[in-house]
Tab-separated table of N, CA and C in Angstrom:
chain	number	residue	atom	x	y	z
A	193	MET	N	52.077	40.925	116.040
A	193	MET	CA	51.096	40.719	116.904
A	193	MET	C	50.573	42.191	117.817
A	194	LYS	N	49.448	42.288	117.838
A	194	LYS	CA	48.797	43.242	118.559
A	194	LYS	C	49.526	43.636	119.767
A	195	LYS	N	49.429	44.915	120.078
A	195	LYS	CA	50.346	45.186	121.250
A	195	LYS	C	49.679	45.551	122.364
A	196	ARG	N	48.139	45.964	122.563
A	196	ARG	CA	47.513	46.578	123.369
A	196	ARG	C	46.224	46.296	123.256
A	197	GLY	N	45.163	46.160	123.687
A	197	GLY	CA	43.728	46.489	123.999
A	197	GLY	C	43.248	44.921	123.693
A	198	ILE	N	42.138	44.904	122.928
A	198	ILE	CA	41.368	43.459	123.061
A	198	ILE	C	42.427	42.712	122.069
A	199	LEU	N	42.952	41.532	122.600
A	199	LEU	CA	43.105	40.669	121.659
A	199	LEU	C	42.556	39.381	121.039
A	200	ASN	N	41.522	39.118	121.577
A	200	ASN	CA	40.299	38.203	121.251
A	200	ASN	C	40.107	38.818	119.465
A	201	GLY	N	40.293	38.164	118.480
A	201	GLY	CA	40.024	38.403	117.117
A	201	GLY	C	38.650	38.885	116.919
A	202	GLU	N	37.653	38.102	117.223
A	202	GLU	CA	36.192	38.317	116.913
A	202	GLU	C	35.618	39.650	117.581
A	203	LEU	N	36.318	39.824	118.681
A	203	LEU	CA	35.903	40.877	119.802
A	203	LEU	C	36.519	42.208	119.376
A	204	SER	N	37.870	41.960	118.965
A	204	SER	CA	38.682	43.341	118.399
A	204	SER	C	37.857	43.788	117.048
A	205	LYS	N	37.461	42.655	116.364
A	205	LYS	CA	36.854	43.174	115.103
A	205	LYS	C	35.585	43.736	115.446
A	206	LEU	N	34.599	43.281	116.362
A	206	LEU	CA	33.729	43.767	116.673
A	206	LEU	C	33.338	45.363	116.966
A	207	VAL	N	34.365	45.757	117.714
A	207	VAL	CA	34.473	47.140	118.249
A	207	VAL	C	35.063	48.098	116.972
A	208	ALA	N	35.898	47.342	116.546
A	208	ALA	CA	36.333	48.322	114.927
A	208	ALA	C	35.363	48.411	113.881
A	209	GLU	N	34.093	47.860	114.128
A	209	GLU	CA	33.040	47.874	113.152
A	209	GLU	C	31.938	48.369	113.927
A	210	MET	N	31.972	48.872	114.729
A	210	MET	CA	30.741	49.497	115.722
A	210	MET	C	30.567	50.948	115.112
A	211	GLY	N	29.143	51.155	114.633
A	211	GLY	CA	28.877	52.481	114.040
A	211	GLY	C	28.253	53.462	115.411
A	212	HIS	N	27.793	54.492	115.034
A	212	HIS	CA	27.110	55.460	115.824
A	212	HIS	C	25.512	54.389	116.214
A	213	MET	N	25.589	54.508	117.463
A	213	MET	CA	24.045	53.725	117.931
A	213	MET	C	24.098	52.149	117.677
A	214	ASP	N	25.232	51.336	117.277
A	214	ASP	CA	25.114	50.178	117.172
A	214	ASP	C	25.232	50.063	118.761
A	215	MET	N	24.459	48.334	119.050
A	215	MET	CA	24.621	48.155	120.362
A	215	MET	C	25.062	46.504	120.488
A	216	ILE	N	25.651	46.405	121.482
A	216	ILE	CA	26.125	44.933	121.971
A	216	ILE	C	25.839	44.777	123.465
A	217	LEU	N	25.578	43.418	123.701
A	217	LEU	CA	25.326	42.923	125.072
A	217	LEU	C	26.795	42.089	125.657
A	218	ILE	N	27.043	42.800	126.602
A	218	ILE	CA	27.943	41.643	127.347
A	218	ILE	C	27.038	41.363	128.622
A	219	GLY	N	26.960	39.868	128.809
A	219	GLY	CA	26.081	39.076	129.672
A	219	GLY	C	26.932	38.028	130.376
A	220	ASP	N	26.152	37.901	131.435
A	220	ASP	CA	26.683	36.779	132.314
A	220	ASP	C	26.761	35.214	131.422
A	221	ALA	N	26.994	34.324	132.264
A	221	ALA	CA	26.808	33.066	131.892
A	221	ALA	C	25.334	32.467	131.487
A	222	GLY	N	24.719	32.990	131.815
A	222	GLY	CA	23.237	32.156	131.726
A	222	GLY	C	22.134	33.067	130.854
A	223	MET	N	22.870	34.557	130.372
A	223	MET	CA	22.062	35.252	129.476
A	223	MET	C	21.719	34.770	128.107
A	224	PRO	N	20.306	34.628	127.694
A	224	PRO	CA	20.159	34.107	126.563
A	224	PRO	C	20.464	34.679	125.375
A	225	VAL	N	20.839	34.385	124.252
A	225	VAL	CA	21.186	35.134	123.120
A	225	VAL	C	20.323	34.983	121.942
A	226	PRO	N	19.540	35.724	121.474
A	226	PRO	CA	18.583	35.660	120.350
A	226	PRO	C	19.008	35.517	119.322
A	227	LYS	N	17.970	34.707	118.487
A	227	LYS	CA	18.634	33.814	117.319
A	227	LYS	C	18.917	34.986	116.432
A	228	GLY	N	19.795	34.756	115.998
A	228	GLY	CA	20.181	36.029	114.681
A	228	GLY	C	21.234	36.913	115.092
A	229	VAL	N	21.633	37.057	116.460
A	229	VAL	CA	22.444	38.049	116.961
A	229	VAL	C	23.818	37.218	117.226
A	230	LYS	N	24.857	37.676	116.843
A	230	LYS	CA	26.574	37.092	116.624
A	230	LYS	C	26.952	36.733	117.981
A	231	LEU	N	27.271	35.443	118.307
A	231	LEU	CA	27.491	35.072	119.793
A	231	LEU	C	29.178	35.400	119.856
A	232	ILE	N	29.628	35.924	120.693
A	232	ILE	CA	31.350	35.578	121.015
A	232	ILE	C	31.197	35.103	122.210
A	233	ASP	N	31.362	34.024	122.552
A	233	ASP	CA	31.555	33.446	123.698
A	233	ASP	C	32.904	32.842	124.245
A	234	LEU	N	33.203	34.132	125.418
A	234	LEU	CA	34.478	34.207	126.264
A	234	LEU	C	34.512	32.949	127.263
A	235	ALA	N	33.282	32.528	127.464
A	235	ALA	CA	33.059	31.743	128.909
A	235	ALA	C	34.101	30.602	128.996
A	236	LEU	N	34.660	30.410	129.908
A	236	LEU	CA	35.485	29.103	130.008
A	236	LEU	C	35.097	28.293	131.131
A	237	VAL	N	35.299	29.265	132.171
A	237	VAL	CA	34.709	28.366	132.923
A	237	VAL	C	34.062	29.282	134.229
A	238	GLU	N	33.166	28.546	135.191
A	238	GLU	CA	32.721	29.666	135.983
A	238	GLU	C	33.730	30.742	136.704
A	239	GLY	N	32.893	31.975	136.440
A	239	GLY	CA	34.041	33.185	136.774
A	239	GLY	C	34.938	33.842	135.790
A	240	ILE	N	35.516	33.023	134.909
A	240	ILE	CA	36.373	33.450	133.798
A	240	ILE	C	36.061	33.243	132.692
A	241	PRO	N	36.027	34.441	131.603
A	241	PRO	CA	36.298	35.514	132.356
A	241	PRO	C	35.318	36.118	132.947
A	242	GLY	N	35.256	36.977	134.285
A	242	GLY	CA	34.382	37.646	134.828
A	242	GLY	C	33.641	38.839	133.914
A	243	PHE	N	32.462	39.197	134.428
A	243	PHE	CA	31.668	40.514	133.454
A	243	PHE	C	32.234	41.649	133.555
A	244	ILE	N	32.843	41.927	134.983
A	244	ILE	CA	33.427	43.230	134.936
A	244	ILE	C	34.845	43.571	134.059
A	245	GLU	N	35.639	42.105	134.004
A	245	GLU	CA	37.077	42.267	133.353
A	245	GLU	C	36.805	42.408	131.739
A	246	VAL	N	35.618	41.883	131.461
A	246	VAL	CA	35.089	42.038	129.794
A	246	VAL	C	34.740	43.473	129.418
A	247	LEU	N	33.963	43.832	130.385
A	247	LEU	CA	33.484	45.024	130.222
A	247	LEU	C	34.384	46.478	130.296
A	248	LYS	N	35.277	46.185	131.208
A	248	LYS	CA	36.716	47.255	131.333
A	248	LYS	C	37.503	47.181	129.814
A	249	ALA	N	37.733	45.841	129.318
A	249	ALA	CA	38.592	45.535	128.082
A	249	ALA	C	37.476	46.373	127.049
A	250	VAL	N	36.277	46.333	126.894
A	250	VAL	CA	35.397	46.665	125.939
A	250	VAL	C	35.342	48.272	125.919
A	251	LEU	N	35.735	48.916	127.282
A	251	LEU	CA	35.517	50.186	127.605
A	251	LEU	C	36.576	51.004	127.081
A	252	GLU	N	37.654	50.023	127.283
A	252	GLU	CA	38.901	50.607	126.917
A	252	GLU	C	38.968	51.102	125.212
A	253	ASP	N	38.472	50.352	124.395
A	253	ASP	CA	38.381	50.491	123.073
A	253	ASP	C	36.972	51.334	122.419
A	254	LEU	N	36.019	51.378	123.110
A	254	LEU	CA	34.693	51.241	122.524
A	254	LEU	C	34.173	52.771	123.376
A	255	LYS	N	33.778	53.624	122.358
A	255	LYS	CA	33.094	54.853	122.869
A	255	LYS	C	31.770	54.658	122.941
A	256	VAL	N	31.006	54.579	124.281
A	256	VAL	CA	29.915	54.357	124.804
A	256	VAL	C	29.206	55.716	125.013
A	257	GLU	N	28.119	55.932	124.408
A	257	GLU	CA	26.988	57.313	124.595
A	257	GLU	C	25.847	56.761	125.697
A	258	GLU	N	25.571	55.393	125.904
A	258	GLU	CA	24.452	55.179	126.620
A	258	GLU	C	24.165	53.771	126.649
A	259	ALA	N	24.131	53.066	128.079
A	259	ALA	CA	23.936	51.715	128.391
A	259	ALA	C	22.333	51.441	129.090
A	260	TYR	N	22.171	50.175	129.179
A	260	TYR	CA	20.780	49.583	129.912
A	260	TYR	C	21.756	48.211	130.498
A	261	ILE	N	20.822	48.343	131.916
A	261	ILE	CA	21.346	47.386	132.486
A	261	ILE	C	20.004	46.855	133.442
A	262	ASP	N	20.181	45.473	133.854
A	262	ASP	CA	18.856	44.922	134.467
A	262	ASP	C	18.672	45.798	136.056
A	263	VAL	N	17.239	46.205	136.072
A	263	VAL	CA	17.082	46.719	137.247
A	263	VAL	C	17.333	46.070	138.377
A	264	GLU	N	17.174	44.762	138.195
A	264	GLU	CA	16.879	43.722	139.428
A	264	GLU	C	18.265	43.542	140.042
A	265	LEU	N	19.453	43.977	138.832
A	265	LEU	CA	21.072	44.031	139.457
A	265	LEU	C	21.008	44.537	140.859
A	266	LYS	N	20.646	45.815	141.304
A	266	LYS	CA	20.984	46.418	142.653
A	266	LYS	C	20.127	45.443	143.690
A	267	SER	N	19.064	44.761	143.362
A	267	SER	CA	18.453	44.150	144.356
A	267	SER	C	19.030	42.777	144.553
A	268	VAL	N	19.299	41.941	143.774
A	268	VAL	CA	19.490	40.667	143.645
A	268	VAL	C	21.362	40.472	144.042
A	269	SER	N	22.107	41.439	143.351
A	269	SER	CA	23.392	41.492	143.265
A	269	SER	C	23.941	42.921	143.698
A	270	PRO	N	23.617	43.386	144.809
A	270	PRO	CA	24.122	44.694	144.871
A	270	PRO	C	25.649	45.013	144.890
A	271	HIS	N	26.377	44.175	145.096
A	271	HIS	CA	27.912	43.891	144.846
A	271	HIS	C	28.452	44.120	143.522
A	272	MET	N	27.569	43.514	142.547
A	272	MET	CA	27.925	43.591	141.323
A	272	MET	C	27.468	45.179	141.031
A	273	LYS	N	26.640	45.667	141.357
A	273	LYS	CA	26.141	46.806	140.803
A	273	LYS	C	26.838	48.201	141.323
A	274	GLU	N	27.606	47.986	142.627
A	274	GLU	CA	28.554	48.668	143.262
A	274	GLU	C	29.717	48.936	141.828
A	275	LYS	N	30.091	47.587	141.743
A	275	LYS	CA	31.367	47.380	140.804
A	275	LYS	C	31.132	48.087	139.566
A	276	LEU	N	29.984	47.724	139.061
A	276	LEU	CA	29.467	48.302	137.739
A	276	LEU	C	29.514	49.944	137.816
A	277	ASP	N	28.913	50.582	138.886
A	277	ASP	CA	29.118	51.977	138.778
A	277	ASP	C	30.381	52.534	139.105
A	278	SER	N	31.453	51.812	139.661
A	278	SER	CA	32.899	52.188	139.843
A	278	SER	C	33.564	52.295	138.433
A	279	VAL	N	33.000	51.077	137.740
A	279	VAL	CA	33.743	50.785	136.387
A	279	VAL	C	33.488	52.374	135.540
A	280	ILE	N	31.842	52.290	135.500
A	280	ILE	CA	31.223	53.496	134.520
A	280	ILE	C	31.661	54.549	135.006
A	281	ASN	N	31.737	54.845	135.945
A	281	ASN	CA	32.212	56.070	137.008
A	281	ASN	C	31.470	57.581	136.199
A	282	GLY	N	30.032	57.233	135.811
A	282	GLY	CA	29.217	58.471	135.288
A	282	GLY	C	29.897	58.980	133.785
A	283	GLU	N	30.479	58.330	133.576
A	283	GLU	CA	30.963	58.242	131.419
A	283	GLU	C	30.057	58.410	130.744
A	284	PHE	N	28.671	57.646	130.934
A	284	PHE	CA	27.779	57.844	130.322
A	284	PHE	C	26.539	57.469	130.937
A	285	LYS	N	25.446	57.803	130.267
A	285	LYS	CA	24.026	57.428	131.035
A	285	LYS	C	23.774	56.216	130.833
A	286	VAL	N	23.206	55.613	132.047
A	286	VAL	CA	22.683	54.364	132.601
A	286	VAL	C	21.146	54.304	132.721
A	287	THR	N	20.674	53.473	131.740
A	287	THR	CA	19.108	52.975	132.161
A	287	THR	C	19.241	51.962	132.730
A	288	GLU	N	18.381	51.639	133.866
A	288	GLU	CA	17.849	50.478	134.229
A	288	GLU	C	16.226	50.120	133.830
A	289	ILE	N	16.013	48.869	133.237
A	289	ILE	CA	15.112	48.061	132.789
A	289	ILE	C	15.204	46.706	133.201
A	290	GLU	N	13.772	46.537	133.081
A	290	GLU	CA	13.438	45.010	133.611
A	290	GLU	C	14.379	43.896	132.822
A	291	HIS	N	14.493	42.817	133.508
A	291	HIS	CA	15.124	41.560	132.688
A	291	HIS	C	14.312	41.345	131.427
A	292	GLU	N	13.339	41.230	131.478
A	292	GLU	CA	12.681	41.013	130.274
A	292	GLU	C	12.757	41.922	129.237
A	293	LYS	N	12.574	43.289	129.732
A	293	LYS	CA	12.990	44.079	128.618
A	293	LYS	C	14.312	44.269	127.929
A	294	LEU	N	15.417	44.185	128.600
A	294	LEU	CA	16.644	43.735	128.325
A	294	LEU	C	17.278	42.827	127.251
A	295	LYS	N	16.183	41.394	127.667
A	295	LYS	CA	16.281	40.604	126.665
A	295	LYS	C	15.677	40.816	125.205
A	296	GLU	N	14.489	41.476	125.213
A	296	GLU	CA	13.686	41.860	124.069
A	296	GLU	C	14.647	43.338	123.431
A	297	LEU	N	15.406	43.896	124.143
A	297	LEU	CA	16.209	44.817	123.597
A	297	LEU	C	17.519	44.179	122.788
A	298	SER	N	18.096	43.202	123.405
A	298	SER	CA	19.222	42.414	122.924
A	298	SER	C	18.957	41.853	121.324
A	299	LYS	N	17.633	41.790	121.242
A	299	LYS	CA	17.332	41.254	119.773
A	299	LYS	C	17.683	42.359	118.621
A	300	ASP	N	18.049	43.521	118.881
A	300	ASP	CA	18.886	44.670	118.215
A	300	ASP	C	20.128	44.597	118.319
A	301	CYS	N	21.065	43.787	119.171
A	301	CYS	CA	22.243	43.869	119.251
A	301	CYS	C	22.926	43.438	117.914
A	302	LYS	N	24.144	43.962	117.721
A	302	LYS	CA	24.750	43.464	116.672
A	302	LYS	C	25.776	42.146	117.189
A	303	ALA	N	25.997	42.014	118.371
A	303	ALA	CA	26.592	40.830	118.823
A	303	ALA	C	26.337	40.656	120.284
A	304	ALA	N	26.530	39.367	121.046
A	304	ALA	CA	26.393	39.447	122.074
A	304	ALA	C	27.450	38.676	122.928
A	305	ILE	N	28.390	39.266	123.854
A	305	ILE	CA	29.547	38.443	124.380
A	305	ILE	C	29.174	37.916	125.665
A	306	ARG	N	29.506	36.434	125.637
A	306	ARG	CA	28.929	35.720	126.730
A	306	ARG	C	30.511	35.614	127.869
A	307	THR	N	30.079	36.130	129.008
A	307	THR	CA	31.277	35.963	129.897
A	307	THR	C	31.157	34.400	131.066
A	308	GLY	N	32.026	34.559	131.495
A	308	GLY	CA	31.867	33.066	132.695
A	308	GLY	C	31.391	33.506	134.105
A	309	GLU	N	30.856	34.603	133.955
A	309	GLU	CA	30.041	35.380	135.080
A	309	GLU	C	28.859	34.376	135.705
A	310	PHE	N	28.813	34.507	136.756
A	310	PHE	CA	27.804	33.376	137.507
A	310	PHE	C	27.049	34.586	138.685
A	311	THR	N	27.181	35.624	138.495
A	311	THR	CA	26.504	36.616	139.235
A	311	THR	C	25.088	36.909	138.563
A	312	PRO	N	23.890	37.088	139.239
A	312	PRO	CA	22.764	36.940	138.360
A	312	PRO	C	22.903	38.385	138.202
A	313	TYR	N	22.132	38.375	136.536
A	313	TYR	CA	21.766	39.868	136.243
A	313	TYR	C	23.077	40.698	135.934
A	314	SER	N	24.276	40.209	135.673
A	314	SER	CA	25.585	40.904	135.033
A	314	SER	C	25.492	41.025	133.526
A	315	ASN	N	24.618	41.901	133.287
A	315	ASN	CA	24.339	42.004	131.887
A	315	ASN	C	24.327	43.537	131.524
A	316	ILE	N	24.863	44.017	130.275
A	316	ILE	CA	24.758	45.598	130.215
A	316	ILE	C	24.664	45.366	128.471
A	317	ILE	N	23.804	46.306	128.057
A	317	ILE	CA	23.687	46.785	126.607
A	317	ILE	C	24.277	48.015	126.599
A	318	LEU	N	25.716	48.083	125.547
A	318	LEU	CA	26.003	49.228	125.477
A	318	LEU	C	25.645	50.046	123.933
A	319	LYS	N	25.346	51.118	124.063
A	319	LYS	CA	25.202	51.735	122.788
A	319	LYS	C	26.513	52.716	122.379
A	320	SER	N	27.045	52.352	120.932
A	320	SER	CA	28.206	52.977	120.656
A	320	SER	C	28.019	54.800	120.360
A	321	GLY	N	28.890	55.478	120.821
A	321	GLY	CA	28.841	56.582	120.485
A	321	GLY	C	29.922	56.897	119.445
A	322	VAL	N	30.313	58.459	119.138
A	322	VAL	CA	31.084	58.842	118.214
A	322	VAL	C	32.243	59.656	118.992
A	323	VAL	N	33.390	59.262	118.174
A	323	VAL	CA	34.535	60.136	118.909
A	323	VAL	C	34.878	61.517	118.251
A	324	PHE	N	33.701	62.069	117.782
A	324	PHE	CA	33.973	63.194	117.274
A	324	PHE	C	32.540	64.157	117.405
């Protein structure tokens, strides 16, 4: 049995297979997943697992060099934007883009992770970095 880190087999495998500049989406329960993008559906019920919980777990295992979030997050769900900023804590560049552009960019993601989050615009695309 794995001792620490991500226990979900699909998610653990995804993180292990990420290469430099590969992208993954972590999305709220309503974020559409484009055809052809692998879906890892973690949603159980409303709020479980939460967006921040899933993001924290992924960031423990994945080296990120850049991210994209919905520009609408700060006005529609400012409390979630504050939590997100706290988790990222300046570790990598975060670019705010319109929700429609985020959906378009998600077509280039290796996979999409669906959470049980019901807070509007709780979505992030993470671009993988390298550890050397």
